[in-house]
Tab-separated table of N, CA and C and ligand atoms in Angstrom:
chain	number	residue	atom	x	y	z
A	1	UNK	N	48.257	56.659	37.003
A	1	UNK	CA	49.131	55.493	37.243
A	1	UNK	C	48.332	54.190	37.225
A	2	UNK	N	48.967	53.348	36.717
A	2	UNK	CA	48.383	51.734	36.739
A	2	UNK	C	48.398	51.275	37.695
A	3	UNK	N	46.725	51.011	38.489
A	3	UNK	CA	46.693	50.406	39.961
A	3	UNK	C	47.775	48.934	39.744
A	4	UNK	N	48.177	48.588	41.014
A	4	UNK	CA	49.002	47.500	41.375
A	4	UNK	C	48.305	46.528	41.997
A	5	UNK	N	48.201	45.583	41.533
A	5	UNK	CA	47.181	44.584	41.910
A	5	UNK	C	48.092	43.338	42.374
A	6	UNK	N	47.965	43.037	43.653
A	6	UNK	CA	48.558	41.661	44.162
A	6	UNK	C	47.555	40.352	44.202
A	7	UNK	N	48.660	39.374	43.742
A	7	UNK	CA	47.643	37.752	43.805
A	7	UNK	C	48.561	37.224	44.696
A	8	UNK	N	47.815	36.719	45.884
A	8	UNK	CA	48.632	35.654	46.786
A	8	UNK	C	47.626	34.189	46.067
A	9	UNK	N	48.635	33.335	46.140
A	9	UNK	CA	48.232	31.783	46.385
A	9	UNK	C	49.073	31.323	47.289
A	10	UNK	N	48.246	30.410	47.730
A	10	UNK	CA	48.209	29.828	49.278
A	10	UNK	C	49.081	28.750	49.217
A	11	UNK	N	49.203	27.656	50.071
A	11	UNK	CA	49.591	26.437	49.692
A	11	UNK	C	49.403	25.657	49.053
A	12	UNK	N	50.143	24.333	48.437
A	12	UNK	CA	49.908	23.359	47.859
A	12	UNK	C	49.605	23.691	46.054
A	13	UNK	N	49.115	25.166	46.145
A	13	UNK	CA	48.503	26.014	44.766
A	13	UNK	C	49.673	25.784	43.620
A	14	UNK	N	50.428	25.890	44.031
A	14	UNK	CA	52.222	25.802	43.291
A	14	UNK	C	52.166	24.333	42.204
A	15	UNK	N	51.107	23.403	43.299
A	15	UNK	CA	51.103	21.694	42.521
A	15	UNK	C	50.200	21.875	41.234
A	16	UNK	N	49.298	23.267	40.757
A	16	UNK	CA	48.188	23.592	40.380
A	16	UNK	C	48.709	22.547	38.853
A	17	UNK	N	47.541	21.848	38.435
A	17	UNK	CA	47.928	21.025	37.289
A	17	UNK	C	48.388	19.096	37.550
A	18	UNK	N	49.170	19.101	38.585
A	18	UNK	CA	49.320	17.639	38.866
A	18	UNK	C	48.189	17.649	40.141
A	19	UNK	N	47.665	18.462	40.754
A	19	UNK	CA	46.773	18.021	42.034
A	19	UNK	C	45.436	17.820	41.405
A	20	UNK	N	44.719	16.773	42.286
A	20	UNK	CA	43.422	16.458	41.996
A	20	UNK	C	42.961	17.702	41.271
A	21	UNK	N	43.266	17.107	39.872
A	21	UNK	CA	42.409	17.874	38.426
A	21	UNK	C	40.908	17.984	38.456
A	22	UNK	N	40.305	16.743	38.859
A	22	UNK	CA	38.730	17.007	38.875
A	22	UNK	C	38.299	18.144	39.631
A	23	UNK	N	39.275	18.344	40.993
A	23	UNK	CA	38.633	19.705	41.672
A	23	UNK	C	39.307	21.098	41.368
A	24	UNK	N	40.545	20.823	40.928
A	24	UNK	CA	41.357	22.500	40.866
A	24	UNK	C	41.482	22.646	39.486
A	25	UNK	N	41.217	21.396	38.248
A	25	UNK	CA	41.655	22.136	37.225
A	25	UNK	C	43.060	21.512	36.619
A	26	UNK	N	43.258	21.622	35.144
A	26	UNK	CA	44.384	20.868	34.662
A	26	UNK	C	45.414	22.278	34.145
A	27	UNK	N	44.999	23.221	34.526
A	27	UNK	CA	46.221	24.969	34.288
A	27	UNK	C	46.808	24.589	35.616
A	28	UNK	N	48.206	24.594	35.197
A	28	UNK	CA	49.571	25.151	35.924
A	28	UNK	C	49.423	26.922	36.626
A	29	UNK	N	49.808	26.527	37.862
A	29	UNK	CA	49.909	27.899	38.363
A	29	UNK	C	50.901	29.035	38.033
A	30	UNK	N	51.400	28.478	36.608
A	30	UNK	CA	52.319	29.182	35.449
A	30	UNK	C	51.179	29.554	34.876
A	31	UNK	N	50.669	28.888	34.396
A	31	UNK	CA	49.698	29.529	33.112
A	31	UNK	C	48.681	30.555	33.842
A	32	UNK	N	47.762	30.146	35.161
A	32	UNK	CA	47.120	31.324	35.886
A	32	UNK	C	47.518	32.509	36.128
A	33	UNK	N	48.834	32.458	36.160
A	33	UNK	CA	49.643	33.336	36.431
A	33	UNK	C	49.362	34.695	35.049
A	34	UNK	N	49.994	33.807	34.003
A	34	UNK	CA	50.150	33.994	32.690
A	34	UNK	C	48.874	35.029	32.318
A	35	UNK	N	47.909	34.183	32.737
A	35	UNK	CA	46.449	34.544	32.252
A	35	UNK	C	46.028	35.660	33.391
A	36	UNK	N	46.587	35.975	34.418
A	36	UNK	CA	46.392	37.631	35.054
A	36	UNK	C	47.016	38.428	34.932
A	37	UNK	N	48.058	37.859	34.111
A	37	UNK	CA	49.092	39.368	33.754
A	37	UNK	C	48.205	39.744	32.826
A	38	UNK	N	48.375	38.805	31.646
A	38	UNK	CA	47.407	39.259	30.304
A	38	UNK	C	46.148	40.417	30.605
A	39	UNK	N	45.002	39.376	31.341
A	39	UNK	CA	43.962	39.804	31.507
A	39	UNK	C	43.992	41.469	32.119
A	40	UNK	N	45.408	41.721	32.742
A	40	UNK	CA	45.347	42.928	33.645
A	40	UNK	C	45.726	44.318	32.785
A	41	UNK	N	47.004	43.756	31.941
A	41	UNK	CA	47.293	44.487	30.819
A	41	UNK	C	46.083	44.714	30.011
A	42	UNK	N	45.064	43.897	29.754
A	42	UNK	CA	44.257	44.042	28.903
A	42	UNK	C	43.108	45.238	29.267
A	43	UNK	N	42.881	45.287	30.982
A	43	UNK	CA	41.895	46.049	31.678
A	43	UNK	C	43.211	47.384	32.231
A	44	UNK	N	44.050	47.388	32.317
A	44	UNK	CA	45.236	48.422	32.382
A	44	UNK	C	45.319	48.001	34.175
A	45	UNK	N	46.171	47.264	34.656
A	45	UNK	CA	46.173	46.713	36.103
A	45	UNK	C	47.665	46.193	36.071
A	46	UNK	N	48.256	46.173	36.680
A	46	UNK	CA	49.962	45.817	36.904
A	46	UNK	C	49.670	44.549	37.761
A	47	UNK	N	49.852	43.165	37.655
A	47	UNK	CA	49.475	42.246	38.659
A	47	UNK	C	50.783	41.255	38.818
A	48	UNK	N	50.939	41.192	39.920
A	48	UNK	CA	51.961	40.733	40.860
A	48	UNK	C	51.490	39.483	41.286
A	49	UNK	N	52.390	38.324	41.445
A	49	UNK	CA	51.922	36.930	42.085
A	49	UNK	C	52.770	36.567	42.735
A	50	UNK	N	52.340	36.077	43.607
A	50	UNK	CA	52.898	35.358	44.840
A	50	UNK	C	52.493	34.259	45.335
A	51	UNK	N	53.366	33.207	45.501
A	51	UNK	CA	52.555	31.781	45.827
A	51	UNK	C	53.983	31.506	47.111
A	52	UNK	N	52.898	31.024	48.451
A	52	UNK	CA	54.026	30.099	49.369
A	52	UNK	C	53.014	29.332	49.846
A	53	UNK	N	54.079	28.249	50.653
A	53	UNK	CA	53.592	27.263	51.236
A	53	UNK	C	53.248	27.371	52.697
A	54	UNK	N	53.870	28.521	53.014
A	54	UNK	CA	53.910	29.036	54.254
A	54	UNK	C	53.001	30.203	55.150
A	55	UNK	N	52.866	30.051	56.204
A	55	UNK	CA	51.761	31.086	56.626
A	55	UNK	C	52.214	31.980	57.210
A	56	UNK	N	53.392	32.128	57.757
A	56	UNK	CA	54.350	33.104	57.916
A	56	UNK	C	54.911	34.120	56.962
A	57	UNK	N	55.148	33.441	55.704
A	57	UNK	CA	55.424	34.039	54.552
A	57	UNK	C	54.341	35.026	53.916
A	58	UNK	N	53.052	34.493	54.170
A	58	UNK	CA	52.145	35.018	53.507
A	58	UNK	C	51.481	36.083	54.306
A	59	UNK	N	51.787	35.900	55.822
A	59	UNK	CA	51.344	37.252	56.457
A	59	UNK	C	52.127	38.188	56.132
A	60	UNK	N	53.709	37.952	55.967
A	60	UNK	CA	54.515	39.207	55.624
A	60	UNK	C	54.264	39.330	54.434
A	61	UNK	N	53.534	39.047	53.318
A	61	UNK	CA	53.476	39.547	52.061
A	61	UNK	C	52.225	40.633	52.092
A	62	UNK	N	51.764	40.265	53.186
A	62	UNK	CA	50.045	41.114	52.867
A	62	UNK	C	50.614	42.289	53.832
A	63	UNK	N	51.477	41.924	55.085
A	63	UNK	CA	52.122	43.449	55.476
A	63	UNK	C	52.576	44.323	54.589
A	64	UNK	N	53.543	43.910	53.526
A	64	UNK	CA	54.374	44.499	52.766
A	64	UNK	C	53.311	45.358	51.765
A	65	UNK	N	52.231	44.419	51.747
A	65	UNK	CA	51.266	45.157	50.432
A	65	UNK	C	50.585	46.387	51.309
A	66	UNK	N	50.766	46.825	52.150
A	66	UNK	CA	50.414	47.817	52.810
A	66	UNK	C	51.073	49.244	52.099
A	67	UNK	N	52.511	49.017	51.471
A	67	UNK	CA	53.129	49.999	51.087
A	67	UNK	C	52.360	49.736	49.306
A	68	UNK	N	52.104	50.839	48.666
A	68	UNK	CA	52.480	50.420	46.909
A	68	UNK	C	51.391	49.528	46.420
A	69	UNK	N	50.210	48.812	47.217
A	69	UNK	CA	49.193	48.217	46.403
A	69	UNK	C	47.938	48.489	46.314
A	70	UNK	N	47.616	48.314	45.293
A	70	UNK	CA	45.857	48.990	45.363
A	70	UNK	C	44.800	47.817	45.571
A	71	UNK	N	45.132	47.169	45.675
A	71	UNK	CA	44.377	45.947	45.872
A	71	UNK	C	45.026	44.364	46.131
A	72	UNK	N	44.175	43.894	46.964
A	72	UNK	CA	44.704	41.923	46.987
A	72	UNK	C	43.790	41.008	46.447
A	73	UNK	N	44.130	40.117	45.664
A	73	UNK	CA	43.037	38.863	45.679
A	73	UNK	C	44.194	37.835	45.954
A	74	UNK	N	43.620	36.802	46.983
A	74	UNK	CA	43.839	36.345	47.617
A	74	UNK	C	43.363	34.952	47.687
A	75	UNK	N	43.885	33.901	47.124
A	75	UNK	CA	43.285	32.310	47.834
A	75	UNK	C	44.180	31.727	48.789
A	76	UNK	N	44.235	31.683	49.626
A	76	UNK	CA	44.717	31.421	50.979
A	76	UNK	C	44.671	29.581	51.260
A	77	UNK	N	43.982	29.467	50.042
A	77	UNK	CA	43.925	27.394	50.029
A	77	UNK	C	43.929	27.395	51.409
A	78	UNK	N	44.648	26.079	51.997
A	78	UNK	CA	44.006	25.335	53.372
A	78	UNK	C	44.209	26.341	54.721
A	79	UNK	N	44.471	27.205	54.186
A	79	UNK	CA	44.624	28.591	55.112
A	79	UNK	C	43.150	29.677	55.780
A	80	UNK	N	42.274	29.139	54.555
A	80	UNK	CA	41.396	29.814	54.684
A	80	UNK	C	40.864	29.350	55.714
A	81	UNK	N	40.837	28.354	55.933
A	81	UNK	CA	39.644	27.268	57.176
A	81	UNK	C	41.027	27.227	58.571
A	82	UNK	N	41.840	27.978	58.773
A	82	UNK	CA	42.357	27.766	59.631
A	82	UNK	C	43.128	28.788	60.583
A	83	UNK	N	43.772	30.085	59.254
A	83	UNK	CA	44.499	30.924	59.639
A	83	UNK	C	43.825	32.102	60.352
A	84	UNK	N	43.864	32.890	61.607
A	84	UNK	CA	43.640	33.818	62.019
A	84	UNK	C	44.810	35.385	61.695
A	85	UNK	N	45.797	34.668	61.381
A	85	UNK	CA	47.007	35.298	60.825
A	85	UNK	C	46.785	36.178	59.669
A	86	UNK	N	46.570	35.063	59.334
A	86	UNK	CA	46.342	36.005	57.504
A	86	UNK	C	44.949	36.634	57.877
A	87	UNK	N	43.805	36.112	58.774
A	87	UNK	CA	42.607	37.031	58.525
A	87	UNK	C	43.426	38.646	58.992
A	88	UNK	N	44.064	38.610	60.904
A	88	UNK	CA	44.313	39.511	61.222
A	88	UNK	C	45.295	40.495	59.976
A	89	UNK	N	46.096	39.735	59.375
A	89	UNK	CA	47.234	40.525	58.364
A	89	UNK	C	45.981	41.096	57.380
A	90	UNK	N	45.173	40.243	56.891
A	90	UNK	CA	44.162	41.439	55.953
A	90	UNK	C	43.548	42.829	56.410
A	91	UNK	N	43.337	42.195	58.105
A	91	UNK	CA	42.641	43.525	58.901
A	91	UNK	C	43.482	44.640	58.884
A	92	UNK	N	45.247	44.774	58.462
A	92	UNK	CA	45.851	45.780	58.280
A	92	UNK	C	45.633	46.597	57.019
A	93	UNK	N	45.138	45.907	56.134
A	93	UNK	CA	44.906	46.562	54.731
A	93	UNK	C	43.991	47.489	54.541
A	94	UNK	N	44.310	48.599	54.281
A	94	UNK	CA	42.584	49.637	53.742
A	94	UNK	C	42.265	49.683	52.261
A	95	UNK	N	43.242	48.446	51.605
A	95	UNK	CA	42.544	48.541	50.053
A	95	UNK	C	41.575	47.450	50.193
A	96	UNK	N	40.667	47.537	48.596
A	96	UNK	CA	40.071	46.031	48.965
A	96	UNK	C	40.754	44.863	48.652
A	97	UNK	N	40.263	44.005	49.093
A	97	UNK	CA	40.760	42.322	48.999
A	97	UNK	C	39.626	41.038	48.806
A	98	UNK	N	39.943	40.719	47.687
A	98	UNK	CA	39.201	39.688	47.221
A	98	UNK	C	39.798	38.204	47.728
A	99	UNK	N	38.328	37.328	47.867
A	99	UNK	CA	39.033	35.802	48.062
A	99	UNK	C	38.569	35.460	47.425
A	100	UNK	N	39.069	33.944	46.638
A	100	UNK	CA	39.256	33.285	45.646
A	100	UNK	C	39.581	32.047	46.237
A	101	UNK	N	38.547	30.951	45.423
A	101	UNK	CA	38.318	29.447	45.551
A	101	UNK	C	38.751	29.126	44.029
A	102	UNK	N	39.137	28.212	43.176
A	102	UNK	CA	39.050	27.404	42.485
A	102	UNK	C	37.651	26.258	42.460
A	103	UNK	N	37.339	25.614	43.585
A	103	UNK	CA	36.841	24.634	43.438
A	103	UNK	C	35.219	25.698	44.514
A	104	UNK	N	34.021	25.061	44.566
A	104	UNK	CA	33.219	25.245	45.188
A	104	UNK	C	33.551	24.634	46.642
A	105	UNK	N	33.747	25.775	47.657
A	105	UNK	CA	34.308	25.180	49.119
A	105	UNK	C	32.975	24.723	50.094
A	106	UNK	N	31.757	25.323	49.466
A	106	UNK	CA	30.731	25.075	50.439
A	106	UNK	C	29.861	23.466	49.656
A	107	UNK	N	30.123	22.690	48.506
A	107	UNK	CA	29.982	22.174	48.234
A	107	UNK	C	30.749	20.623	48.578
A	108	UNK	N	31.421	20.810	49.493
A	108	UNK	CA	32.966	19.968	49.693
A	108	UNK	C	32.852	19.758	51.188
A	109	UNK	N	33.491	18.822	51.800
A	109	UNK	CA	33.576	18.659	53.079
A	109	UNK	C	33.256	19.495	54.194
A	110	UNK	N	32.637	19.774	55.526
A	110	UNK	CA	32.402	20.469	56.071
A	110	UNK	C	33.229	21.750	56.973
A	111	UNK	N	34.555	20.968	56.690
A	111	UNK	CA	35.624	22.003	57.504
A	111	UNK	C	36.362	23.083	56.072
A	112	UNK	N	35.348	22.576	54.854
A	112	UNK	CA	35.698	23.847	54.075
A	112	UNK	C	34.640	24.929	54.085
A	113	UNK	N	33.324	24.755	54.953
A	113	UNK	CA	32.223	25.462	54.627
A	113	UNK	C	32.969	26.593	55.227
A	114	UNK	N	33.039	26.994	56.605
A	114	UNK	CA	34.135	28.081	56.973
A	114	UNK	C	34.976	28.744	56.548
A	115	UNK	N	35.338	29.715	55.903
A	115	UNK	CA	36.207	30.905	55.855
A	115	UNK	C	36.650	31.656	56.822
A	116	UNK	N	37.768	31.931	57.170
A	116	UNK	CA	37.809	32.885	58.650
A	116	UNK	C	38.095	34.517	57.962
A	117	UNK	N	38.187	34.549	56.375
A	117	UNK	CA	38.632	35.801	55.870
A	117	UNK	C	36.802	36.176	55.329
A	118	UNK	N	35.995	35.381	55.254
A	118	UNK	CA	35.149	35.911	54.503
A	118	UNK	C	34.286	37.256	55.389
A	119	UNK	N	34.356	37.562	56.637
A	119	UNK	CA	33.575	38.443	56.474
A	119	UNK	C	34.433	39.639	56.972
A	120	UNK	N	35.885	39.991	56.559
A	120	UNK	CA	37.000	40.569	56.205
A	120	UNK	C	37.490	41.395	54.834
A	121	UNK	N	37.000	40.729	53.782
A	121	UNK	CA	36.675	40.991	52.554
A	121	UNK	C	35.423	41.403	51.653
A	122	UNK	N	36.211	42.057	50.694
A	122	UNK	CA	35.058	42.555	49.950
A	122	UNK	C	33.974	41.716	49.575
A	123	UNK	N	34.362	40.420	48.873
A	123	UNK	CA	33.571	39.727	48.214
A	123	UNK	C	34.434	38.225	47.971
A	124	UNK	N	33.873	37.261	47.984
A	124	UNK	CA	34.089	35.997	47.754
A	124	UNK	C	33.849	35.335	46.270
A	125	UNK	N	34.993	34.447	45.750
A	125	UNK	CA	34.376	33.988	44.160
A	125	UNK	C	35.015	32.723	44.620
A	126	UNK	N	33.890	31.750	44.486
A	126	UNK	CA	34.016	30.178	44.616
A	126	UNK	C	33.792	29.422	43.527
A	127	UNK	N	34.133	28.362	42.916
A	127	UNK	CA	33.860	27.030	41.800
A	127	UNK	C	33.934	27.663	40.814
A	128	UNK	N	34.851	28.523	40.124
A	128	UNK	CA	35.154	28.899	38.665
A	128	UNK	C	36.058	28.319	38.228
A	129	UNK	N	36.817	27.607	39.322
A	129	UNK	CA	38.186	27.137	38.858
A	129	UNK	C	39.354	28.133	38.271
A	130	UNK	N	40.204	28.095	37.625
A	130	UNK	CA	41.095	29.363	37.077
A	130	UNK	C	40.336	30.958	36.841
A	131	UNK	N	39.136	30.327	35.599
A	131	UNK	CA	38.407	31.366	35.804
A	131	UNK	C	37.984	32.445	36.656
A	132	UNK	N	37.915	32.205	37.616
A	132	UNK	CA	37.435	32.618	39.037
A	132	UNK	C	38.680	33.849	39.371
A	133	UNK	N	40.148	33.377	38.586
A	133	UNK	CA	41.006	34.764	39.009
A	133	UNK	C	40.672	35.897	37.917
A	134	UNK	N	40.121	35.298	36.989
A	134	UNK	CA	39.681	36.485	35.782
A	134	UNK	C	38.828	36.972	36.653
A	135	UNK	N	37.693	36.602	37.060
A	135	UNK	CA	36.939	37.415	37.892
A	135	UNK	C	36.964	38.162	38.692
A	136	UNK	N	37.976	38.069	39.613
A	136	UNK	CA	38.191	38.390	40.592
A	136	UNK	C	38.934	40.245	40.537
A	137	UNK	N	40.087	39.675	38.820
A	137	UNK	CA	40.574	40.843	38.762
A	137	UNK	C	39.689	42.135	38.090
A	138	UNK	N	38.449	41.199	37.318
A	138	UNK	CA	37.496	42.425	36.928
A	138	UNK	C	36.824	43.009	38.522
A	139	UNK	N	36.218	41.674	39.275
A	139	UNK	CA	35.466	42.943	40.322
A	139	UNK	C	36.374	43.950	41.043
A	140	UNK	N	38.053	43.790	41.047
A	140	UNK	CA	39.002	44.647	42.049
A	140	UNK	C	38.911	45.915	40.869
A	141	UNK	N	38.643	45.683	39.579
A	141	UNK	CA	38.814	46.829	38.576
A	141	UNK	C	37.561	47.447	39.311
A	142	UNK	N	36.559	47.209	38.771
A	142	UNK	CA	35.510	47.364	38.826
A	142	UNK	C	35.043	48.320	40.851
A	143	UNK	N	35.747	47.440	41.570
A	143	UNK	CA	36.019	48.192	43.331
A	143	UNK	C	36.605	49.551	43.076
A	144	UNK	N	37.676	49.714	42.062
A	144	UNK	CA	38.984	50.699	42.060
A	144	UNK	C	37.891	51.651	41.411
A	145	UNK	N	37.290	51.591	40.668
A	145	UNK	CA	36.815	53.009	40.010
A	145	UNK	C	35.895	53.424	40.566
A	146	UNK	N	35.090	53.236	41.970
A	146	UNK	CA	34.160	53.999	42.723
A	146	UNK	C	34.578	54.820	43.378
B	201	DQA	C1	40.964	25.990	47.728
B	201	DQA	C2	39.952	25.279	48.651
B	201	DQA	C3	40.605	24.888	49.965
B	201	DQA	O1	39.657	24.219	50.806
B	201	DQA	C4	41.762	23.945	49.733
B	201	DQA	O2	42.421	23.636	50.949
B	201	DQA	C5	42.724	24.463	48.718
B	201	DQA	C6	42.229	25.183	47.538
B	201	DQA	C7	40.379	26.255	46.333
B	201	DQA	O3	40.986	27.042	45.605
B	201	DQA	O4	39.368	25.669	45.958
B	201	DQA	O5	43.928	24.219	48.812
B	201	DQA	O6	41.275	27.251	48.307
């Protein structure tokens, strides 16, 4: 069976394309989208996306992925530096779960150096910009076959 691979994006991620381009990038969070289905079909991966604005929303999505998913990657945007929610909602998961930056977070203001998911997760991918979800879905391939 084709592992099931979930993408949460976090807040504000939805603006992806009109928000400060110099740091996130001029792809629509249509086209990222676009470009992990592809990429997943291409590595044989079923990938699912999910974007809210909400942190409520997004803990019940990572509950739900408890049933039916083989994996999360996850950018949690201004969530990451704040939410204990979503860290605790990852602590329910026994697949792995990747986090995902767009922009370099330790390079950027100091209340982005913090992650509250990073030492929760498998592995961290920072400053690739879009790229960075291609990556992300090779290392969850790459997790799945050990
Ligand atoms: C972000 C970095 C966060 O600090 C910021 O709040 C975001 C996006 C990134 O992808 O670089 O919204 O997660």
């Amino acid at each position: 069976m084709t592992p099931e691979i979930l993408v949460i994006h976090g807040p504000n991620l939805n603006m992806l394309g009109k928000r400060e381009p110099e740091t996130y990038g001029s792809q629509t969070l249509e086209a990222v989208n676009q470009g992990l289905a592809d990429h997943g079909a291409r590595t044989g991966l079923t990938v699912q996306t999910f974007q809210s604005n909400h942190e409520g929303e997004i803990v019940e999505k990572i509950q739900q992925a408890r049933d039916g998913c083989d994996a999360l990657i996850i950018n949690p945007a201004a969530y990451t530096h704040t939410s204990v929610a979503i860290r605790d909602a990852i602590l329910l998961l026994e697949v792995p779960v990747v986090e995902i930056h767009l922009s370099n977070i330790y390079k950027r203001e100091g209340f982005r150096h913090n992650s509250l998911l990073a030492d929760v997760v498998a592995g961290q991918i920072a400053g690739f910009g879009a790229f960075g979800y291609i990556m992300a879905l090779d290392a969850v391939k790459n997790l799945l076959s050990h």
